[in-house]
Coordinates of C-alpha atoms in Angstrom, one line a residue:
Chain A
M27 CA 40.8 19.4 10.0
S28 CA 38.8 21.1 12.8
A29 CA 35.3 20.0 13.9
V30 CA 33.9 23.3 12.5
L31 CA 35.4 22.6 9.1
C32 CA 33.9 19.1 9.2
A33 CA 30.5 20.5 9.9
A34 CA 30.8 23.0 7.0
D35 CA 32.0 20.2 4.7
D36 CA 29.0 18.2 5.7
A37 CA 26.6 21.0 4.9
L38 CA 28.3 21.6 1.5
A39 CA 28.1 17.9 0.8
L40 CA 24.3 17.8 0.6
P41 CA 23.1 16.8 -2.8
R42 CA 21.8 19.3 -5.3
L43 CA 18.1 18.8 -5.8
S44 CA 15.8 19.9 -8.7
Q45 CA 12.6 21.7 -7.7
A46 CA 10.2 19.8 -10.0
R47 CA 6.6 20.9 -9.5
T48 CA 3.4 19.5 -10.9
P49 CA -0.3 19.9 -10.2
F50 CA -1.7 17.6 -7.4
T51 CA -5.3 17.4 -8.7
C52 CA -7.1 17.2 -12.0
Q53 CA -10.8 17.5 -12.8
I54 CA -13.1 14.8 -14.1
E55 CA -16.8 14.4 -14.7
A56 CA -18.6 11.8 -12.7
M57 CA -22.3 10.7 -12.8
D58 CA -24.1 10.5 -9.4
E59 CA -26.8 8.1 -8.3
N60 CA -29.4 10.4 -9.8
G61 CA -27.8 10.4 -13.3
Q62 CA -26.5 13.9 -12.8
L63 CA -23.1 14.8 -14.1
R64 CA -20.8 16.5 -11.6
T65 CA -17.3 17.9 -12.0
L66 CA -14.9 16.9 -9.3
A67 CA -11.2 17.0 -8.4
I68 CA -9.2 13.8 -8.1
P69 CA -5.6 13.4 -7.1
V70 CA -2.9 12.9 -9.7
E71 CA -1.0 9.7 -9.7
R72 CA 2.2 9.7 -11.6
A73 CA 4.9 7.1 -12.4
L74 CA 8.3 8.2 -11.3
T75 CA 11.1 5.9 -12.4
V76 CA 14.3 6.2 -10.3
Y77 CA 17.6 5.8 -12.1
V78 CA 20.8 5.6 -9.9
D79 CA 23.8 6.5 -12.0
K80 CA 21.7 5.8 -15.2
R81 CA 20.7 2.3 -13.9
E82 CA 16.9 1.8 -13.5
L83 CA 16.0 1.0 -9.9
I84 CA 12.3 1.1 -9.4
T85 CA 9.1 3.0 -10.4
L86 CA 7.2 4.8 -7.7
M87 CA 3.5 5.7 -8.2
T88 CA 3.2 9.1 -6.6
L89 CA 1.2 12.3 -6.2
G90 CA 4.5 14.1 -6.8
A91 CA 4.5 16.6 -3.9
R92 CA 8.2 16.7 -3.3
P93 CA 9.7 14.0 -5.5
E94 CA 13.4 14.8 -4.8
W95 CA 12.8 14.2 -1.0
L96 CA 10.8 11.1 -1.9
V97 CA 13.6 9.6 -3.9
L98 CA 16.2 10.5 -1.2
G99 CA 14.0 9.0 1.6
Y100 CA 13.3 5.9 -0.5
L101 CA 17.0 5.2 -1.0
R102 CA 17.5 5.8 2.7
N103 CA 14.7 3.6 3.9
Q104 CA 15.8 0.8 1.6
G105 CA 19.2 1.0 3.1
L106 CA 20.9 1.7 -0.2
I107 CA 22.7 4.8 1.0
S108 CA 23.7 5.6 4.5
S109 CA 24.2 9.4 4.2
A110 CA 22.7 12.1 2.0
A111 CA 26.2 13.2 1.3
Q112 CA 26.8 10.0 -0.8
L113 CA 24.6 11.7 -3.5
D114 CA 25.8 14.4 -5.8
S115 CA 22.3 15.3 -7.2
I116 CA 18.7 14.2 -7.7
T117 CA 17.1 15.6 -10.8
V118 CA 13.4 15.0 -11.5
D119 CA 11.8 15.6 -14.9
W120 CA 8.1 15.1 -14.9
E121 CA 8.0 15.3 -18.7
V122 CA 9.5 11.9 -18.9
G123 CA 8.6 10.7 -15.3
A124 CA 12.2 10.2 -14.3
A125 CA 14.3 10.9 -11.3
A126 CA 18.1 10.8 -12.2
V127 CA 20.2 10.1 -9.1
K128 CA 23.9 10.9 -9.4
T129 CA 26.1 9.4 -6.7
R130 CA 29.5 10.7 -5.8
S131 CA 31.2 7.4 -6.0
G132 CA 28.5 4.8 -6.7
V133 CA 26.5 2.6 -4.4
E134 CA 28.4 -0.3 -3.1
A135 CA 27.2 -3.6 -4.4
I136 CA 23.9 -2.1 -5.7
E137 CA 23.3 -5.0 -8.1
E138 CA 23.4 -7.6 -5.4
R139 CA 21.5 -5.5 -2.9
T140 CA 18.6 -4.6 -5.2
A141 CA 18.5 -8.0 -6.8
Q142 CA 18.3 -9.4 -3.3
R143 CA 14.8 -7.9 -3.0
V144 CA 13.4 -10.7 -5.1
V145 CA 16.0 -13.4 -5.6
T146 CA 17.8 -14.3 -2.4
T147 CA 17.6 -17.9 -1.3
G148 CA 17.8 -17.3 2.4
C149 CA 15.4 -18.9 4.8
G150 CA 12.5 -17.5 6.9
Q151 CA 11.8 -13.9 6.1
G152 CA 12.3 -12.4 2.6
S153 CA 14.8 -9.8 1.7
V154 CA 12.7 -6.6 1.5
F155 CA 11.2 -7.0 4.9
G156 CA 14.2 -8.9 6.2
G157 CA 16.3 -6.0 5.2
L158 CA 14.1 -3.5 7.0
M159 CA 14.0 -5.6 10.1
D160 CA 17.8 -5.9 10.1
Q161 CA 18.0 -2.2 10.3
V162 CA 15.9 -2.0 13.5
Q163 CA 17.6 -4.9 15.2
G164 CA 19.4 -3.5 18.1
L165 CA 17.8 -0.1 17.6
R166 CA 16.4 1.5 20.7
L167 CA 14.8 4.9 20.8
A168 CA 16.0 7.4 23.4
E169 CA 14.2 6.6 26.7
S170 CA 13.8 10.2 27.9
A171 CA 11.4 11.5 25.2
R172 CA 7.9 12.4 26.5
I173 CA 4.7 13.8 25.1
S174 CA 1.8 15.5 26.9
Q175 CA -1.9 15.1 26.2
A176 CA -2.0 18.8 25.3
Q177 CA 0.7 18.2 22.7
I178 CA -1.3 15.3 21.2
H179 CA -4.4 17.4 21.0
S180 CA -2.6 20.3 19.5
L181 CA -1.0 18.1 16.9
V182 CA -4.2 16.5 15.9
E183 CA -5.9 19.9 15.7
T184 CA -3.1 21.3 13.5
I185 CA -3.7 18.4 11.1
R186 CA -7.4 18.9 11.1
L187 CA -6.9 22.6 10.1
S188 CA -4.3 22.0 7.4
E189 CA -5.2 22.8 3.8
S190 CA -4.9 19.5 2.0
T191 CA -5.4 17.7 -1.3
Y192 CA -7.4 15.2 0.8
K193 CA -10.0 17.9 1.5
S194 CA -10.3 18.9 -2.1
A195 CA -9.9 15.6 -3.9
G196 CA -9.8 12.7 -1.3
S197 CA -7.9 9.4 -2.0
V198 CA -4.5 10.4 -0.6
H199 CA -2.7 9.8 2.7
A200 CA -1.0 12.4 4.7
C201 CA 2.1 12.3 6.9
A202 CA 3.5 15.1 9.0
L203 CA 6.5 15.6 11.2
F204 CA 6.3 17.6 14.4
S205 CA 8.9 18.9 16.8
L206 CA 7.9 18.4 20.4
S207 CA 10.5 20.8 21.9
T208 CA 7.8 23.4 22.5
A209 CA 4.5 23.2 24.4
Q210 CA 2.7 23.6 21.1
P211 CA 4.2 21.0 18.7
E212 CA 5.6 22.7 15.6
M213 CA 4.7 21.1 12.3
L214 CA 7.9 20.9 10.3
L215 CA 6.6 19.2 7.2
F216 CA 3.2 18.1 5.9
I217 CA 3.2 15.7 2.9
E218 CA 0.4 13.9 1.1
D219 CA 0.7 11.1 -1.4
V220 CA -1.4 8.4 -3.1
G221 CA 0.8 5.9 -1.2
R222 CA 1.3 6.3 2.6
H223 CA 4.8 4.8 2.3
N224 CA 5.7 7.5 -0.2
A225 CA 4.6 10.1 2.2
V226 CA 6.8 8.8 5.0
D227 CA 9.7 8.2 2.6
T228 CA 9.4 11.9 1.6
I229 CA 9.6 12.9 5.3
A230 CA 12.6 10.6 5.8
G231 CA 14.3 12.4 2.8
W232 CA 13.6 15.9 4.2
S233 CA 14.7 15.0 7.7
W234 CA 18.1 13.8 6.4
L235 CA 18.6 17.1 4.7
N236 CA 17.5 19.1 7.8
S237 CA 18.9 16.9 10.6
Q238 CA 21.2 19.7 11.9
S239 CA 18.4 22.2 12.3
V240 CA 15.8 19.9 13.9
A241 CA 15.9 19.9 17.7
G242 CA 14.1 17.9 20.4
P243 CA 12.1 14.8 20.1
L244 CA 9.9 14.3 17.1
A245 CA 6.5 12.9 16.4
L246 CA 5.3 11.5 13.1
Y247 CA 1.6 11.8 12.3
T248 CA 0.0 9.6 9.6
T249 CA -3.6 9.2 8.4
G250 CA -2.7 5.6 7.6
R251 CA -2.6 2.4 9.6
L252 CA 0.4 1.6 11.8
T253 CA 1.7 -1.5 9.9
S254 CA 5.1 -2.9 10.5
E255 CA 6.7 -1.0 7.7
M256 CA 5.3 2.4 8.9
V257 CA 6.6 1.8 12.5
I258 CA 10.0 0.6 11.2
K259 CA 10.4 3.7 9.0
A260 CA 9.6 5.9 12.0
A261 CA 12.1 4.1 14.2
Q262 CA 14.8 4.4 11.5
M263 CA 14.3 8.1 11.6
G264 CA 14.8 8.1 15.4
V265 CA 11.2 9.2 15.9
P266 CA 9.8 8.0 19.3
F267 CA 6.2 8.9 18.7
V268 CA 3.9 7.9 15.9
I269 CA 0.3 9.1 15.9
S270 CA -2.4 7.9 13.6
R271 CA -6.0 8.4 12.9
S272 CA -6.2 4.7 12.3
G273 CA -5.3 1.5 14.1
I274 CA -2.3 -0.8 14.4
T275 CA -1.5 -4.3 13.2
Q276 CA 0.1 -7.0 15.3
M277 CA 3.6 -6.6 13.7
G278 CA 3.4 -2.9 13.9
H279 CA 2.7 -3.3 17.6
Q280 CA 5.5 -5.8 18.1
V281 CA 8.1 -3.6 16.4
A282 CA 6.9 -0.5 18.4
Q283 CA 7.3 -2.5 21.7
T284 CA 10.7 -3.8 20.7
V285 CA 12.3 -0.4 19.8
G286 CA 10.6 1.7 22.5
L287 CA 8.3 3.6 20.2
C288 CA 5.1 5.1 21.6
A289 CA 2.4 4.2 19.1
I290 CA -0.8 6.2 19.4
G291 CA -3.9 5.4 17.2
R292 CA -7.5 6.3 16.8
A293 CA -6.4 9.9 17.5
L294 CA -9.4 12.1 16.7
N295 CA -10.7 15.1 18.5
R296 CA -9.6 14.6 22.1
R297 CA -9.6 10.8 22.0
Y298 CA -6.8 8.4 21.4
L299 CA -5.5 4.9 22.2
C300 CA -1.9 4.4 23.2
F301 CA -0.8 1.0 21.9
S302 CA 2.8 0.8 23.3
H303 CA 5.1 2.5 25.8
P304 CA 2.5 4.5 27.7
Q305 CA 5.3 5.5 30.1
R306 CA 6.2 8.1 27.5
L307 CA 2.8 9.8 28.0
L308 CA 2.7 12.7 30.5
Q309 CA -0.7 12.1 32.2
G310 CA -2.7 15.2 32.7
G311 CA -0.1 17.2 30.9
Chain B
M22 CA -8.9 -35.6 -28.0
S23 CA -12.5 -34.3 -27.6
A24 CA -13.4 -31.0 -26.0
V25 CA -15.0 -32.8 -23.1
L26 CA -11.7 -34.6 -22.3
C27 CA -9.8 -31.4 -22.6
A28 CA -12.1 -29.8 -20.0
A29 CA -11.6 -32.8 -17.7
D30 CA -7.9 -32.6 -18.1
D31 CA -8.0 -28.9 -17.3
A32 CA -9.9 -29.6 -14.1
L33 CA -7.5 -32.3 -13.1
A34 CA -4.6 -30.0 -13.7
L35 CA -5.4 -27.6 -11.0
P36 CA -2.7 -27.3 -8.4
R37 CA -3.0 -29.0 -5.0
L38 CA -3.3 -26.5 -2.2
S39 CA -2.6 -26.7 1.5
Q40 CA -5.3 -25.4 3.8
A41 CA -3.2 -23.4 6.2
R42 CA -5.3 -21.6 8.8
T43 CA -4.3 -19.0 11.4
P44 CA -6.1 -16.6 13.7
F45 CA -6.9 -13.2 12.2
T46 CA -6.8 -11.2 15.3
C47 CA -4.9 -11.0 18.6
Q48 CA -5.6 -9.0 21.8
I49 CA -3.5 -6.2 23.2
E50 CA -3.8 -3.8 26.0
A51 CA -4.0 -0.1 25.1
M52 CA -4.3 3.0 27.3
D53 CA -7.0 5.5 26.4
E54 CA -7.0 9.3 26.9
N55 CA -8.2 8.9 30.5
G56 CA -5.3 6.7 31.4
Q57 CA -7.6 3.6 31.5
L58 CA -6.3 0.3 30.2
R59 CA -8.5 -1.4 27.6
T60 CA -8.2 -4.7 26.0
L61 CA -8.8 -4.6 22.2
A62 CA -8.4 -6.8 19.2
I63 CA -6.0 -5.9 16.4
P64 CA -5.4 -7.7 13.1
V65 CA -2.5 -10.1 12.7
E66 CA 0.2 -9.2 10.2
R67 CA 2.4 -12.1 9.1
A68 CA 5.4 -12.4 6.8
L69 CA 4.8 -15.0 4.1
T70 CA 7.9 -15.7 2.0
V71 CA 7.1 -17.2 -1.4
Y72 CA 9.5 -19.8 -2.8
V73 CA 9.1 -20.9 -6.4
D74 CA 10.8 -24.3 -6.9
K75 CA 12.8 -23.6 -3.8
R76 CA 14.0 -20.2 -5.0
E77 CA 12.9 -17.2 -2.8
L78 CA 10.8 -14.8 -4.7
I79 CA 9.3 -12.2 -2.3
T80 CA 7.8 -11.8 1.1
L81 CA 4.2 -10.6 1.4
M82 CA 2.9 -9.1 4.7
T83 CA -0.5 -10.5 5.1
L84 CA -3.4 -11.2 7.4
G85 CA -3.3 -14.8 6.1
A86 CA -6.9 -15.3 5.3
R87 CA -6.4 -17.7 2.3
P88 CA -2.6 -17.7 1.7
E89 CA -2.7 -20.3 -1.1
W90 CA -5.1 -18.2 -3.2
L91 CA -3.0 -15.1 -2.4
V92 CA 0.2 -16.7 -3.7
L93 CA -1.6 -18.0 -6.8
G94 CA -3.1 -14.6 -7.5
Y95 CA 0.2 -12.8 -6.9
L96 CA 2.0 -15.0 -9.4
R97 CA -0.8 -14.4 -11.9
N98 CA -1.0 -10.7 -11.4
Q99 CA 2.8 -10.3 -11.7
G100 CA 2.5 -12.2 -15.0
L101 CA 4.9 -14.9 -13.8
I102 CA 2.5 -17.7 -14.8
S103 CA -0.3 -17.7 -17.4
S104 CA -2.4 -20.6 -16.1
A105 CA -3.0 -22.2 -12.7
A106 CA -2.3 -25.5 -14.4
Q107 CA 1.4 -24.6 -14.6
L108 CA 1.6 -25.2 -10.9
D109 CA 1.7 -28.6 -9.2
S110 CA 1.1 -27.4 -5.7
I111 CA 1.2 -24.5 -3.2
T112 CA 2.0 -25.5 0.4
V113 CA 1.8 -22.9 3.1
D114 CA 3.4 -23.5 6.5
W115 CA 2.7 -20.7 9.0
E116 CA 5.2 -22.2 11.5
V117 CA 8.0 -20.9 9.3
G118 CA 6.0 -18.3 7.4
A119 CA 6.7 -19.9 4.0
A120 CA 4.8 -20.7 0.9
A121 CA 6.4 -23.4 -1.2
V122 CA 5.3 -23.3 -4.8
K123 CA 6.1 -26.3 -7.0
T124 CA 5.7 -25.8 -10.7
R125 CA 5.1 -28.6 -13.2
S126 CA 8.0 -27.5 -15.5
G127 CA 9.5 -24.4 -14.1
V128 CA 8.7 -20.7 -14.9
E129 CA 10.2 -19.6 -18.1
A130 CA 13.0 -17.1 -17.6
I131 CA 12.0 -16.4 -14.0
E132 CA 15.4 -15.0 -13.1
E133 CA 15.3 -12.3 -15.8
R134 CA 11.6 -11.6 -15.2
T135 CA 11.9 -11.1 -11.5
A136 CA 15.2 -9.3 -11.6
Q137 CA 13.6 -6.9 -14.1
R138 CA 11.4 -5.5 -11.3
V139 CA 14.4 -3.5 -10.1
V140 CA 17.2 -3.6 -12.6
T141 CA 16.1 -3.1 -16.2
T142 CA 17.6 -0.1 -18.0
G143 CA 14.6 0.6 -20.1
C144 CA 13.3 4.1 -20.6
G145 CA 10.1 5.8 -19.3
Q146 CA 8.1 3.6 -17.0
G147 CA 9.7 1.1 -14.7
S148 CA 9.3 -2.6 -14.9
V149 CA 6.8 -3.4 -12.2
F150 CA 4.3 -1.0 -13.4
G151 CA 5.4 -1.2 -17.0
G152 CA 4.9 -4.9 -16.8
L153 CA 1.4 -4.5 -15.4
M154 CA 0.5 -1.8 -18.0
D155 CA 1.8 -4.1 -20.8
Q156 CA -0.8 -6.7 -19.7
V157 CA -3.7 -4.3 -20.1
Q158 CA -2.5 -2.9 -23.4
G159 CA -5.0 -3.9 -26.0
L160 CA -7.3 -5.4 -23.3
R161 CA -10.9 -4.3 -23.7
L162 CA -13.7 -5.6 -21.4
A163 CA -16.8 -7.0 -23.0
E164 CA -19.1 -4.1 -24.0
S165 CA -22.4 -5.7 -23.2
A166 CA -22.1 -6.0 -19.4
R167 CA -24.5 -3.8 -17.4
I168 CA -25.3 -3.2 -13.8
S169 CA -28.5 -1.8 -12.3
Q170 CA -28.8 0.7 -9.4
A171 CA -30.7 -2.0 -7.5
Q172 CA -27.7 -4.3 -7.9
I173 CA -25.2 -1.6 -6.7
H174 CA -27.4 -1.0 -3.6
S175 CA -27.8 -4.7 -2.9
L176 CA -24.0 -5.3 -3.2
V177 CA -23.1 -2.4 -0.9
E178 CA -25.7 -3.6 1.6
T179 CA -24.3 -7.1 1.5
I180 CA -20.9 -5.8 2.4
R181 CA -22.3 -3.6 5.2
L182 CA -23.8 -6.7 6.8
S183 CA -20.8 -9.0 6.4
E184 CA -19.1 -10.2 9.5
S185 CA -15.6 -9.0 9.3
T186 CA -12.2 -8.6 10.9
Y187 CA -12.6 -4.9 10.2
K188 CA -15.6 -4.8 12.5
S189 CA -13.8 -6.5 15.3
A190 CA -10.3 -5.2 14.9
G191 CA -10.1 -2.4 12.3
S192 CA -7.0 -1.7 10.2
V193 CA -7.7 -4.1 7.3
H194 CA -9.1 -3.7 3.8
A195 CA -11.8 -5.9 2.3
C196 CA -12.3 -7.0 -1.3
A197 CA -15.3 -9.0 -2.5
L198 CA -16.2 -10.6 -5.8
F199 CA -19.9 -10.6 -6.9
S200 CA -21.7 -12.3 -9.8
L201 CA -24.2 -10.0 -11.5
S202 CA -26.1 -12.8 -13.3
T203 CA -29.0 -12.5 -10.9
A204 CA -31.1 -9.5 -9.8
Q205 CA -29.5 -9.8 -6.4
P206 CA -25.8 -10.0 -6.9
E207 CA -24.3 -13.1 -5.4
M208 CA -21.2 -12.7 -3.2
L209 CA -18.7 -15.3 -4.4
L210 CA -15.9 -14.4 -2.1
F211 CA -15.1 -11.9 0.7
I212 CA -11.5 -11.4 1.6
E213 CA -9.8 -9.1 4.1
D214 CA -6.1 -8.3 4.3
V215 CA -3.7 -5.8 5.9
G216 CA -2.8 -4.8 2.3
R217 CA -5.6 -4.1 -0.2
H218 CA -3.4 -5.5 -3.0
N219 CA -3.1 -8.8 -1.2
A220 CA -6.9 -8.9 -0.9
V221 CA -7.4 -8.4 -4.7
D222 CA -4.6 -10.9 -5.4
T223 CA -6.3 -13.5 -3.3
I224 CA -9.5 -12.9 -5.3
A225 CA -7.5 -13.3 -8.5
G226 CA -6.2 -16.6 -7.3
W227 CA -9.6 -17.9 -6.3
S228 CA -11.2 -16.8 -9.6
W229 CA -8.5 -18.7 -11.6
L230 CA -9.4 -21.9 -9.7
N231 CA -13.1 -21.3 -10.2
S232 CA -13.3 -19.8 -13.7
Q233 CA -15.4 -22.6 -15.0
S234 CA -18.1 -22.3 -12.4
V235 CA -18.4 -18.5 -12.4
A236 CA -21.1 -17.2 -14.8
G237 CA -22.1 -13.8 -16.0
P238 CA -20.5 -10.4 -15.6
L239 CA -18.6 -9.9 -12.3
A240 CA -18.2 -6.9 -10.0
L241 CA -15.3 -6.3 -7.6
Y242 CA -15.9 -4.4 -4.4
T243 CA -13.0 -2.9 -2.5
T244 CA -12.9 -0.7 0.6
G245 CA -9.7 0.8 -0.8
R246 CA -9.1 3.6 -3.2
L247 CA -9.2 2.9 -6.9
T248 CA -5.5 3.5 -7.8
S249 CA -4.0 2.3 -11.1
E250 CA -2.9 -1.0 -9.7
M251 CA -6.3 -1.8 -8.4
V252 CA -8.1 -1.0 -11.7
I253 CA -5.4 -2.9 -13.7
K254 CA -5.8 -6.0 -11.5
A255 CA -9.6 -6.0 -12.0
A256 CA -9.2 -5.6 -15.7
Q257 CA -6.8 -8.5 -15.8
M258 CA -9.5 -10.7 -14.2
G259 CA -11.9 -9.5 -16.9
V260 CA -14.1 -7.8 -14.3
P261 CA -16.0 -4.8 -15.9
F262 CA -17.3 -3.2 -12.6
V263 CA -15.2 -2.0 -9.7
I264 CA -17.1 -0.5 -6.7
S265 CA -15.4 1.3 -3.9
R266 CA -16.2 3.0 -0.7
S267 CA -13.4 5.4 -1.5
G268 CA -12.4 7.6 -4.5
I269 CA -10.2 7.2 -7.5
T270 CA -6.8 8.6 -8.7
Q271 CA -6.1 10.1 -12.0
M272 CA -4.2 7.0 -13.3
G273 CA -6.9 4.6 -12.0
H274 CA -9.4 6.8 -13.9
Q275 CA -7.3 6.7 -17.1
V276 CA -6.9 3.0 -17.1
A277 CA -10.6 2.4 -16.4
Q278 CA -11.5 4.7 -19.3
T279 CA -9.1 2.9 -21.6
V280 CA -10.1 -0.7 -20.9
G281 CA -13.8 0.0 -20.7
L282 CA -14.2 -0.5 -17.0
C283 CA -17.0 1.1 -15.1
A284 CA -15.5 2.5 -11.9
I285 CA -17.9 3.5 -9.1
G286 CA -16.7 5.2 -6.0
R287 CA -18.0 6.8 -2.8
A288 CA -20.5 4.0 -2.7
L289 CA -22.2 4.2 0.7
N290 CA -25.9 3.7 1.6
R291 CA -27.7 4.6 -1.6
R292 CA -25.2 7.1 -3.0
Y293 CA -22.3 6.6 -5.4
L294 CA -20.3 8.4 -8.1
C295 CA -19.7 6.7 -11.4
F296 CA -16.2 7.8 -12.6
S297 CA -16.0 6.0 -16.0
H298 CA -18.2 4.3 -18.6
P299 CA -21.6 5.4 -17.2
Q300 CA -23.2 3.7 -20.2
R301 CA -22.8 0.5 -18.3
L302 CA -25.3 1.8 -15.7
L303 CA -29.0 0.8 -16.2
Q304 CA -30.6 4.1 -15.0
G305 CA -33.6 3.6 -12.8
G306 CA -32.9 -0.2 -12.8

């Protein structure tokens, strides 16, 4: 089988996804400090229960922006599948709040690997986090990737100008993925969710489906804080730059330093703080 | 056995807790947009693995403010124990990042109940959330509790003036519990954590230990958004008022309406929005 055929096979092997859509906001009445009733929009928060081959796995509370990518990214980031091609289809039905995942040939040892989240008797670190850390052990991001100040500013400005559920209803986090292969970073995907981990999982799902068309180094933007889990998920996607409006925690910082990730926080207007790997910054660029 | 003796027995039956302490911040060097190095404080984020009778349950990522109360509140809010008296002791050792929980006579069906988090084959809602929702089914908060505008303002002002890790290092959420039995609400506990659910779990743990000394209606303050989980946890503690700097999600709103909880958001300076049960507000008070 030739390399070309292999590539074609890979493309054909991507899972079929439903296109479930649902409103992101609803309206409620609230009373202000003067006793006046005001109508305002708030974000939707829905329960989405994930079934893998008819077996219940977990329920995610989500805004529901792109639930199929969310489920794919969740399975990826939990290390339950190692390739999107392992899945035949993901079908989301909002009427019953369910995502039915059909695999091509099952998930190896899924019972043990999901039970492990809560019931291993290992020592030291628990299984959820332990599992995530295992996946970044030995992971080192490509050393050559660089970002210029102009690119950081452009990226932050693009986010500022994006139409968003946050602007209309508040109470959601946003994540966005940018390609840095051009002077003006191109925003590949912008996702909001009630949970910031859902937003980054959704981006992880999308990037798996589009890995062949995405070129150059990538940057992940998040409105949320750079905790360990956020940095680990970026590193798992091979993203060397994470940019946040907020700050960083000690473990987020530690993981970023270990894997070679340039973590930038407090990014607002033309200001920022680079918490790790400043050698990736092109000064004056 | 008289009622007085019962009360004394209850008091004696509280679990023994270690007093593990750890720094909340550490210092790192960051490079600003002018290429200048700056030393700044960031919050610590530690892995705390919870063992119940030597069986690993879960790992919580935490600031580590009051880990014993956090573990107690976590077990309570997950519905794994129904009384603090079921526990003999909680011993936290930061050197190994472990919390050893010793029960008096085991946790009934712990294997099934923790496995259920990820592996039930029920329909509709998943087990984590389903479990939480089950606990608020039929729960209705006492109708008589009221809060005055002056109390809301005083409470928000108390938070504003509190010394905090947030002020020195950012990137943490705060929760506080107030007693409303006096004109000036009394702050009973102020807790910060890298996860807002940890902060509210810590308050849940503390309030179990101090249930006999806490009088009058309570208010929970949180810097975080009022998602379903946050509102459910407040309702489980019997707290009829939740006040937040942020907004509310649809499911948070729905749960608040159902259980009779007065949810107040966007509380800053002298402004706020009451999202549910405005009849609990004393206008002009």
